[in-house]
């Protein structure tokens, strides 16, 4: 394999992707780094493939908690995608930078620029990508800071997704409605939305359980909220996602604080 960098790169990429599927993020990072380095030894990797590798590495690094390096990988991928007019990879890079709708109020100039450029590059036949770009724009400042604008963009994404009839697109668009419906004024709408999401894609539980927990607390259904919080914790641990585990621990700590339980501090994790 050392005499055939193309073959080595192909095997290393496959090994990295396999490690990602097994949630072995540190192992995936190693293989994907080596796959990228194969270009230095003569492997002919086109810019699209190289950009995809950069994004895969960024995802693996983020999942293993190496956030600064992950962001730099994303920045490099965005530069390549921008230079080559790759709208889908610009969206993918922005999505990687903001993998959860809970980041909706956090500004991110790098992700916003990638999304705005991707939107300008959209072709008339790229309806699926349009759904996803609209959904992401709804969940990033300045759009997400305006309830009206967030609602309009996410509703447009859902409408377009329903027109296409694609389940994956609809699931993606519905997720973007969560920030627009958060708070005590839309409890039943949010619970109906999360129920539809779980029916469409049971694997979306990691995205929706926190929203369901908050909505149930607002409704005063404490017992059901507790069950949802425990489900959220199980999913976070199974997926080995640091940010999910942290958010679950945060919610458990807040719950103990609200009920006046200050004794068992060590069990929060």
mmCIF file of C-alpha atoms in Angstrom:
data_model
loop_
_atom_site.group_PDB
_atom_site.id
_atom_site.type_symbol
_atom_site.label_atom_id
_atom_site.label_comp_id
_atom_site.label_asym_id
_atom_site.label_seq_id
_atom_site.Cartn_x
_atom_site.Cartn_y
_atom_site.Cartn_z
ATOM 1 C CA UNK A 1 0.000 0.000 0.000
ATOM 2 C CA UNK A 2 2.966 2.344 0.629
ATOM 3 C CA UNK A 3 3.780 2.202 -3.117
ATOM 4 C CA UNK A 4 0.206 2.965 -4.131
ATOM 5 C CA UNK A 5 -0.994 6.144 -2.386
ATOM 6 C CA UNK A 6 -4.340 6.072 -4.190
ATOM 7 C CA UNK A 7 -5.092 2.617 -2.869
ATOM 8 C CA UNK A 8 -3.824 3.564 0.590
ATOM 9 C CA UNK A 9 -6.036 6.660 0.634
ATOM 10 C CA UNK A 10 -9.087 4.605 -0.348
ATOM 11 C CA UNK A 11 -8.490 2.050 2.396
ATOM 12 C CA UNK A 12 -7.761 4.706 5.006
ATOM 13 C CA UNK A 13 -10.939 6.594 4.165
ATOM 14 C CA UNK A 14 -12.966 3.392 4.390
ATOM 15 C CA UNK A 15 -11.356 2.603 7.755
ATOM 16 C CA UNK A 16 -12.135 6.100 9.022
ATOM 17 C CA UNK A 17 -15.767 5.902 7.929
ATOM 18 C CA UNK A 18 -16.088 2.465 9.528
ATOM 19 C CA UNK A 19 -14.688 3.831 12.796
ATOM 20 C CA UNK A 20 -17.218 6.685 12.685
ATOM 21 C CA UNK A 21 -20.081 4.209 12.324
ATOM 22 C CA UNK A 22 -18.738 2.366 15.388
ATOM 23 C CA UNK A 23 -18.562 5.671 17.307
ATOM 24 C CA UNK A 24 -14.788 5.231 17.616
ATOM 25 C CA UNK A 25 -14.103 8.909 17.055
ATOM 26 C CA UNK A 26 -10.430 9.051 18.061
ATOM 27 C CA UNK A 27 -9.640 6.091 15.808
ATOM 28 C CA UNK A 28 -11.589 7.697 12.963
ATOM 29 C CA UNK A 29 -9.607 10.932 13.353
ATOM 30 C CA UNK A 30 -6.338 9.048 12.964
ATOM 31 C CA UNK A 31 -7.387 7.188 9.815
ATOM 32 C CA UNK A 32 -8.913 10.279 8.206
ATOM 33 C CA UNK A 33 -5.782 12.348 8.884
ATOM 34 C CA UNK A 34 -3.698 9.687 7.163
ATOM 35 C CA UNK A 35 -6.143 9.623 4.240
ATOM 36 C CA UNK A 36 -5.714 13.379 3.800
ATOM 37 C CA UNK A 37 -1.925 13.062 3.969
ATOM 38 C CA UNK A 38 -1.977 10.580 1.076
ATOM 39 C CA UNK A 39 -2.292 13.549 -1.277
ATOM 40 C CA UNK A 40 1.261 14.555 -0.330
ATOM 41 C CA UNK A 41 2.524 11.176 -1.564
ATOM 42 C CA UNK A 42 0.968 11.331 -5.007
ATOM 43 C CA UNK A 43 -2.624 10.246 -4.455
ATOM 44 C CA UNK A 44 -4.796 12.037 -7.016
ATOM 45 C CA UNK A 45 -7.712 13.277 -4.916
ATOM 46 C CA UNK A 46 -10.008 15.830 -6.511
ATOM 47 C CA UNK A 47 -11.109 18.876 -4.566
ATOM 48 C CA UNK A 48 -14.590 17.504 -3.832
ATOM 49 C CA UNK A 49 -13.222 14.271 -2.371
ATOM 50 C CA UNK A 50 -10.582 16.164 -0.410
ATOM 51 C CA UNK A 51 -13.233 18.532 0.972
ATOM 52 C CA UNK A 52 -15.424 15.589 1.973
ATOM 53 C CA UNK A 53 -12.468 14.064 3.824
ATOM 54 C CA UNK A 54 -11.841 17.359 5.616
ATOM 55 C CA UNK A 55 -15.479 17.467 6.737
ATOM 56 C CA UNK A 56 -15.386 13.856 7.900
ATOM 57 C CA UNK A 57 -12.257 14.591 9.923
ATOM 58 C CA UNK A 58 -13.864 17.737 11.371
ATOM 59 C CA UNK A 59 -16.827 15.658 12.515
ATOM 60 C CA UNK A 60 -14.637 13.005 14.119
ATOM 61 C CA UNK A 61 -12.561 15.639 15.905
ATOM 62 C CA UNK A 62 -15.640 17.411 17.209
ATOM 63 C CA UNK A 63 -17.129 14.167 18.485
ATOM 64 C CA UNK A 64 -13.898 13.404 20.338
ATOM 65 C CA UNK A 65 -13.915 16.838 21.968
ATOM 66 C CA UNK A 66 -11.162 18.482 19.877
ATOM 67 C CA UNK A 67 -13.268 21.506 18.996
ATOM 68 C CA UNK A 68 -10.562 23.986 17.953
ATOM 69 C CA UNK A 69 -8.962 21.592 15.478
ATOM 70 C CA UNK A 70 -12.391 20.547 14.227
ATOM 71 C CA UNK A 71 -13.272 24.155 13.465
ATOM 72 C CA UNK A 72 -10.031 24.688 11.561
ATOM 73 C CA UNK A 73 -10.773 21.595 9.464
ATOM 74 C CA UNK A 74 -14.211 23.005 8.710
ATOM 75 C CA UNK A 75 -12.668 26.349 7.770
ATOM 76 C CA UNK A 76 -10.326 24.630 5.298
ATOM 77 C CA UNK A 77 -13.200 22.639 3.822
ATOM 78 C CA UNK A 78 -15.292 25.800 3.387
ATOM 79 C CA UNK A 79 -12.435 27.475 1.502
ATOM 80 C CA UNK A 80 -12.197 24.509 -0.883
ATOM 81 C CA UNK A 81 -15.977 24.330 -1.356
ATOM 82 C CA UNK A 82 -16.188 28.080 -1.958
ATOM 83 C CA UNK A 83 -13.360 28.000 -4.489
ATOM 84 C CA UNK A 84 -15.102 25.221 -6.424
ATOM 85 C CA UNK A 85 -18.706 26.422 -6.068
ATOM 86 C CA UNK A 86 -19.803 23.323 -4.127
ATOM 87 C CA UNK A 87 -23.075 24.438 -2.531
ATOM 88 C CA UNK A 88 -23.828 21.069 -0.931
ATOM 89 C CA UNK A 89 -20.470 20.949 0.825
ATOM 90 C CA UNK A 90 -20.811 24.531 2.017
ATOM 91 C CA UNK A 91 -24.086 23.501 3.638
ATOM 92 C CA UNK A 92 -22.488 20.340 5.041
ATOM 93 C CA UNK A 93 -19.681 22.382 6.584
ATOM 94 C CA UNK A 94 -22.154 24.766 8.224
ATOM 95 C CA UNK A 95 -24.162 21.820 9.509
ATOM 96 C CA UNK A 96 -21.011 20.300 10.984
ATOM 97 C CA UNK A 97 -20.228 23.538 12.776
ATOM 98 C CA UNK A 98 -23.754 23.635 14.227
ATOM 99 C CA UNK A 99 -24.870 20.004 14.569
ATOM 100 C CA UNK A 100 -27.668 20.733 17.005
ATOM 101 C CA UNK A 101 -30.628 23.102 16.935
ATOM 102 C CA UNK A 102 -29.851 24.068 20.544
ATOM 103 C CA UNK A 103 -27.092 26.335 19.144
ATOM 104 C CA UNK A 104 -29.744 28.487 17.461
ATOM 105 C CA UNK A 105 -29.009 31.603 19.511
ATOM 106 C CA UNK A 106 -25.212 31.342 19.254
ATOM 107 C CA UNK A 107 -23.700 33.447 16.457
ATOM 108 C CA UNK A 108 -21.239 31.854 14.057
ATOM 109 C CA UNK A 109 -19.914 34.054 11.265
ATOM 110 C CA UNK A 110 -18.101 31.174 9.554
ATOM 111 C CA UNK A 111 -21.210 28.997 9.330
ATOM 112 C CA UNK A 112 -23.418 31.928 8.317
ATOM 113 C CA UNK A 113 -21.111 32.922 5.448
ATOM 114 C CA UNK A 114 -21.024 29.310 4.219
ATOM 115 C CA UNK A 115 -24.828 29.106 4.242
ATOM 116 C CA UNK A 116 -25.268 32.444 2.501
ATOM 117 C CA UNK A 117 -22.835 31.466 -0.231
ATOM 118 C CA UNK A 118 -24.477 28.066 -0.620
ATOM 119 C CA UNK A 119 -27.834 29.791 -1.069
ATOM 120 C CA UNK A 120 -26.485 31.926 -3.903
ATOM 121 C CA UNK A 121 -25.107 28.832 -5.664
ATOM 122 C CA UNK A 122 -28.374 26.860 -5.536
ATOM 123 C CA UNK A 123 -29.678 25.502 -8.818
ATOM 124 C CA UNK A 124 -33.368 25.258 -9.686
ATOM 125 C CA UNK A 125 -33.253 21.474 -9.389
ATOM 126 C CA UNK A 126 -31.663 21.407 -5.907
ATOM 127 C CA UNK A 127 -34.857 21.484 -3.862
ATOM 128 C CA UNK A 128 -33.596 19.108 -1.203
ATOM 129 C CA UNK A 129 -30.539 21.270 -0.611
ATOM 130 C CA UNK A 130 -32.759 24.360 -0.562
ATOM 131 C CA UNK A 131 -34.831 22.800 2.236
ATOM 132 C CA UNK A 132 -31.711 22.173 4.287
ATOM 133 C CA UNK A 133 -30.220 25.614 3.729
ATOM 134 C CA UNK A 134 -33.492 27.310 4.719
ATOM 135 C CA UNK A 135 -33.659 25.131 7.823
ATOM 136 C CA UNK A 136 -30.110 26.022 8.842
ATOM 137 C CA UNK A 137 -30.615 29.740 8.187
ATOM 138 C CA UNK A 138 -33.676 29.681 10.461
ATOM 139 C CA UNK A 139 -31.457 28.476 13.306
ATOM 140 C CA UNK A 140 -28.558 30.911 13.121
ATOM 141 C CA UNK A 141 -28.304 34.587 14.100
ATOM 142 C CA UNK A 142 -29.367 37.093 12.974
ATOM 143 C CA UNK A 143 -32.402 35.119 11.707
ATOM 144 C CA UNK A 144 -32.876 33.025 14.842
ATOM 145 C CA UNK A 145 -32.879 36.138 17.049
ATOM 146 C CA UNK A 146 -36.115 37.260 15.412
ATOM 147 C CA UNK A 147 -39.045 34.987 16.240
ATOM 148 C CA UNK A 148 -40.842 36.203 13.121
ATOM 149 C CA UNK A 149 -37.875 35.556 10.806
ATOM 150 C CA UNK A 150 -37.042 32.193 12.382
ATOM 151 C CA UNK A 151 -40.664 31.130 12.063
ATOM 152 C CA UNK A 152 -40.881 32.247 8.427
ATOM 153 C CA UNK A 153 -37.697 30.488 7.303
ATOM 154 C CA UNK A 154 -38.410 27.234 9.129
ATOM 155 C CA UNK A 155 -42.032 27.212 7.922
ATOM 156 C CA UNK A 156 -40.817 27.737 4.349
ATOM 157 C CA UNK A 157 -38.424 24.795 4.744
ATOM 158 C CA UNK A 158 -41.253 22.547 6.010
ATOM 159 C CA UNK A 159 -43.611 23.628 3.231
ATOM 160 C CA UNK A 160 -41.028 22.909 0.548
ATOM 161 C CA UNK A 161 -40.153 19.561 2.155
ATOM 162 C CA UNK A 162 -43.813 18.502 2.217
ATOM 163 C CA UNK A 163 -44.063 19.395 -1.474
ATOM 164 C CA UNK A 164 -41.090 17.212 -2.358
ATOM 165 C CA UNK A 165 -42.469 14.299 -0.350
ATOM 166 C CA UNK A 166 -39.011 13.310 0.857
ATOM 167 C CA UNK A 167 -39.066 11.977 4.430
ATOM 168 C CA UNK A 168 -35.456 12.884 5.164
ATOM 169 C CA UNK A 169 -36.024 16.453 3.969
ATOM 170 C CA UNK A 170 -39.178 16.772 6.046
ATOM 171 C CA UNK A 171 -37.425 15.455 9.151
ATOM 172 C CA UNK A 172 -34.627 17.958 8.660
ATOM 173 C CA UNK A 173 -37.045 20.841 8.119
ATOM 174 C CA UNK A 174 -39.200 19.943 11.119
ATOM 175 C CA UNK A 175 -36.150 20.043 13.386
ATOM 176 C CA UNK A 176 -35.639 23.679 12.404
ATOM 177 C CA UNK A 177 -39.103 24.484 13.790
ATOM 178 C CA UNK A 178 -38.017 23.616 17.341
ATOM 179 C CA UNK A 179 -36.430 27.025 18.141
ATOM 180 C CA UNK A 180 -39.410 28.882 16.629
ATOM 181 C CA UNK A 181 -41.843 26.938 18.838
ATOM 182 C CA UNK A 182 -39.832 26.972 22.049
ATOM 183 C CA UNK A 183 -41.324 28.622 25.118
ATOM 184 C CA UNK A 184 -44.643 28.487 26.971
ATOM 185 C CA UNK A 185 -46.760 29.902 24.128
ATOM 186 C CA UNK A 186 -46.391 26.903 21.797
ATOM 187 C CA UNK A 187 -46.347 23.886 24.123
ATOM 188 C CA UNK A 188 -48.873 21.721 22.294
ATOM 189 C CA UNK A 189 -47.510 22.690 18.872
ATOM 190 C CA UNK A 190 -44.012 21.704 19.956
ATOM 191 C CA UNK A 191 -45.151 18.382 21.414
ATOM 192 C CA UNK A 192 -47.054 17.613 18.200
ATOM 193 C CA UNK A 193 -43.970 18.528 16.173
ATOM 194 C CA UNK A 194 -41.661 16.290 18.205
ATOM 195 C CA UNK A 195 -44.178 13.426 17.987
ATOM 196 C CA UNK A 196 -44.172 13.730 14.194
ATOM 197 C CA UNK A 197 -40.379 13.848 14.159
ATOM 198 C CA UNK A 198 -40.070 10.674 16.206
ATOM 199 C CA UNK A 199 -42.590 8.928 13.968
ATOM 200 C CA UNK A 200 -40.714 9.945 10.828
ATOM 201 C CA UNK A 201 -37.286 9.149 12.228
ATOM 202 C CA UNK A 202 -36.931 7.382 15.595
ATOM 203 C CA UNK A 203 -33.189 8.120 15.469
ATOM 204 C CA UNK A 204 -33.953 11.847 15.802
ATOM 205 C CA UNK A 205 -34.559 11.284 19.513
ATOM 206 C CA UNK A 206 -31.247 12.977 20.339
ATOM 207 C CA UNK A 207 -32.480 16.159 18.665
ATOM 208 C CA UNK A 208 -35.957 16.273 20.157
ATOM 209 C CA UNK A 209 -35.825 14.908 23.701
ATOM 210 C CA UNK A 210 -34.503 18.119 25.245
ATOM 211 C CA UNK A 211 -37.271 20.092 23.533
ATOM 212 C CA UNK A 212 -39.876 17.600 24.729
ATOM 213 C CA UNK A 213 -38.515 17.787 28.264
ATOM 214 C CA UNK A 214 -38.840 21.587 28.352
ATOM 215 C CA UNK A 215 -42.332 21.543 26.827
ATOM 216 C CA UNK A 216 -43.565 18.953 29.327
ATOM 217 C CA UNK A 217 -42.183 20.978 32.229
ATOM 218 C CA UNK A 218 -43.951 24.067 30.895
ATOM 219 C CA UNK A 219 -47.158 22.044 30.766
ATOM 220 C CA UNK A 220 -46.641 20.849 34.334
ATOM 221 C CA UNK A 221 -46.293 17.164 33.422
ATOM 222 C CA UNK A 222 -43.329 16.506 35.695
ATOM 223 C CA UNK A 223 -43.531 12.696 35.693
ATOM 224 C CA UNK A 224 -43.463 12.467 31.908
ATOM 225 C CA UNK A 225 -40.727 15.097 31.748
ATOM 226 C CA UNK A 226 -38.570 12.986 34.067
ATOM 227 C CA UNK A 227 -39.053 9.939 31.835
ATOM 228 C CA UNK A 228 -38.028 11.956 28.778
ATOM 229 C CA UNK A 229 -34.931 13.260 30.586
ATOM 230 C CA UNK A 230 -33.848 9.713 31.437
ATOM 231 C CA UNK A 231 -34.382 8.679 27.807
ATOM 232 C CA UNK A 232 -32.261 11.628 26.706
ATOM 233 C CA UNK A 233 -29.456 10.526 29.023
ATOM 234 C CA UNK A 234 -29.498 6.966 27.680
ATOM 235 C CA UNK A 235 -29.292 8.214 24.089
ATOM 236 C CA UNK A 236 -26.448 10.633 24.910
ATOM 237 C CA UNK A 237 -24.378 7.872 26.520
ATOM 238 C CA UNK A 238 -25.091 5.406 23.710
ATOM 239 C CA UNK A 239 -24.008 7.906 21.048
ATOM 240 C CA UNK A 240 -20.939 8.973 23.058
ATOM 241 C CA UNK A 241 -21.578 12.591 22.130
ATOM 242 C CA UNK A 242 -19.855 14.916 24.624
ATOM 243 C CA UNK A 243 -22.234 17.843 24.101
ATOM 244 C CA UNK A 244 -25.317 15.651 24.605
ATOM 245 C CA UNK A 245 -23.889 14.147 27.785
ATOM 246 C CA UNK A 246 -23.030 17.620 29.084
ATOM 247 C CA UNK A 247 -26.520 18.966 28.341
ATOM 248 C CA UNK A 248 -28.119 15.976 30.047
ATOM 249 C CA UNK A 249 -25.987 16.522 33.156
ATOM 250 C CA UNK A 250 -26.866 20.226 33.084
ATOM 251 C CA UNK A 251 -30.593 19.495 32.898
ATOM 252 C CA UNK A 252 -30.372 16.948 35.720
ATOM 253 C CA UNK A 253 -28.512 19.442 37.901
ATOM 254 C CA UNK A 254 -31.100 22.144 37.163
ATOM 255 C CA UNK A 255 -33.891 19.713 37.978
ATOM 256 C CA UNK A 256 -32.336 18.896 41.363
ATOM 257 C CA UNK A 257 -31.885 22.595 42.060
ATOM 258 C CA UNK A 258 -35.523 23.370 41.232
ATOM 259 C CA UNK A 259 -36.836 20.682 43.556
ATOM 260 C CA UNK A 260 -34.437 21.671 46.346
ATOM 261 C CA UNK A 261 -32.336 18.487 46.242
ATOM 262 C CA UNK A 262 -28.834 19.630 47.201
ATOM 263 C CA UNK A 263 -27.645 16.433 48.874
ATOM 264 C CA UNK A 264 -26.659 13.966 46.176
ATOM 265 C CA UNK A 265 -24.369 16.166 44.087
ATOM 266 C CA UNK A 266 -22.110 13.328 42.891
ATOM 267 C CA UNK A 267 -24.948 11.420 41.213
ATOM 268 C CA UNK A 268 -25.744 14.200 38.736
ATOM 269 C CA UNK A 269 -23.401 12.717 36.119
#
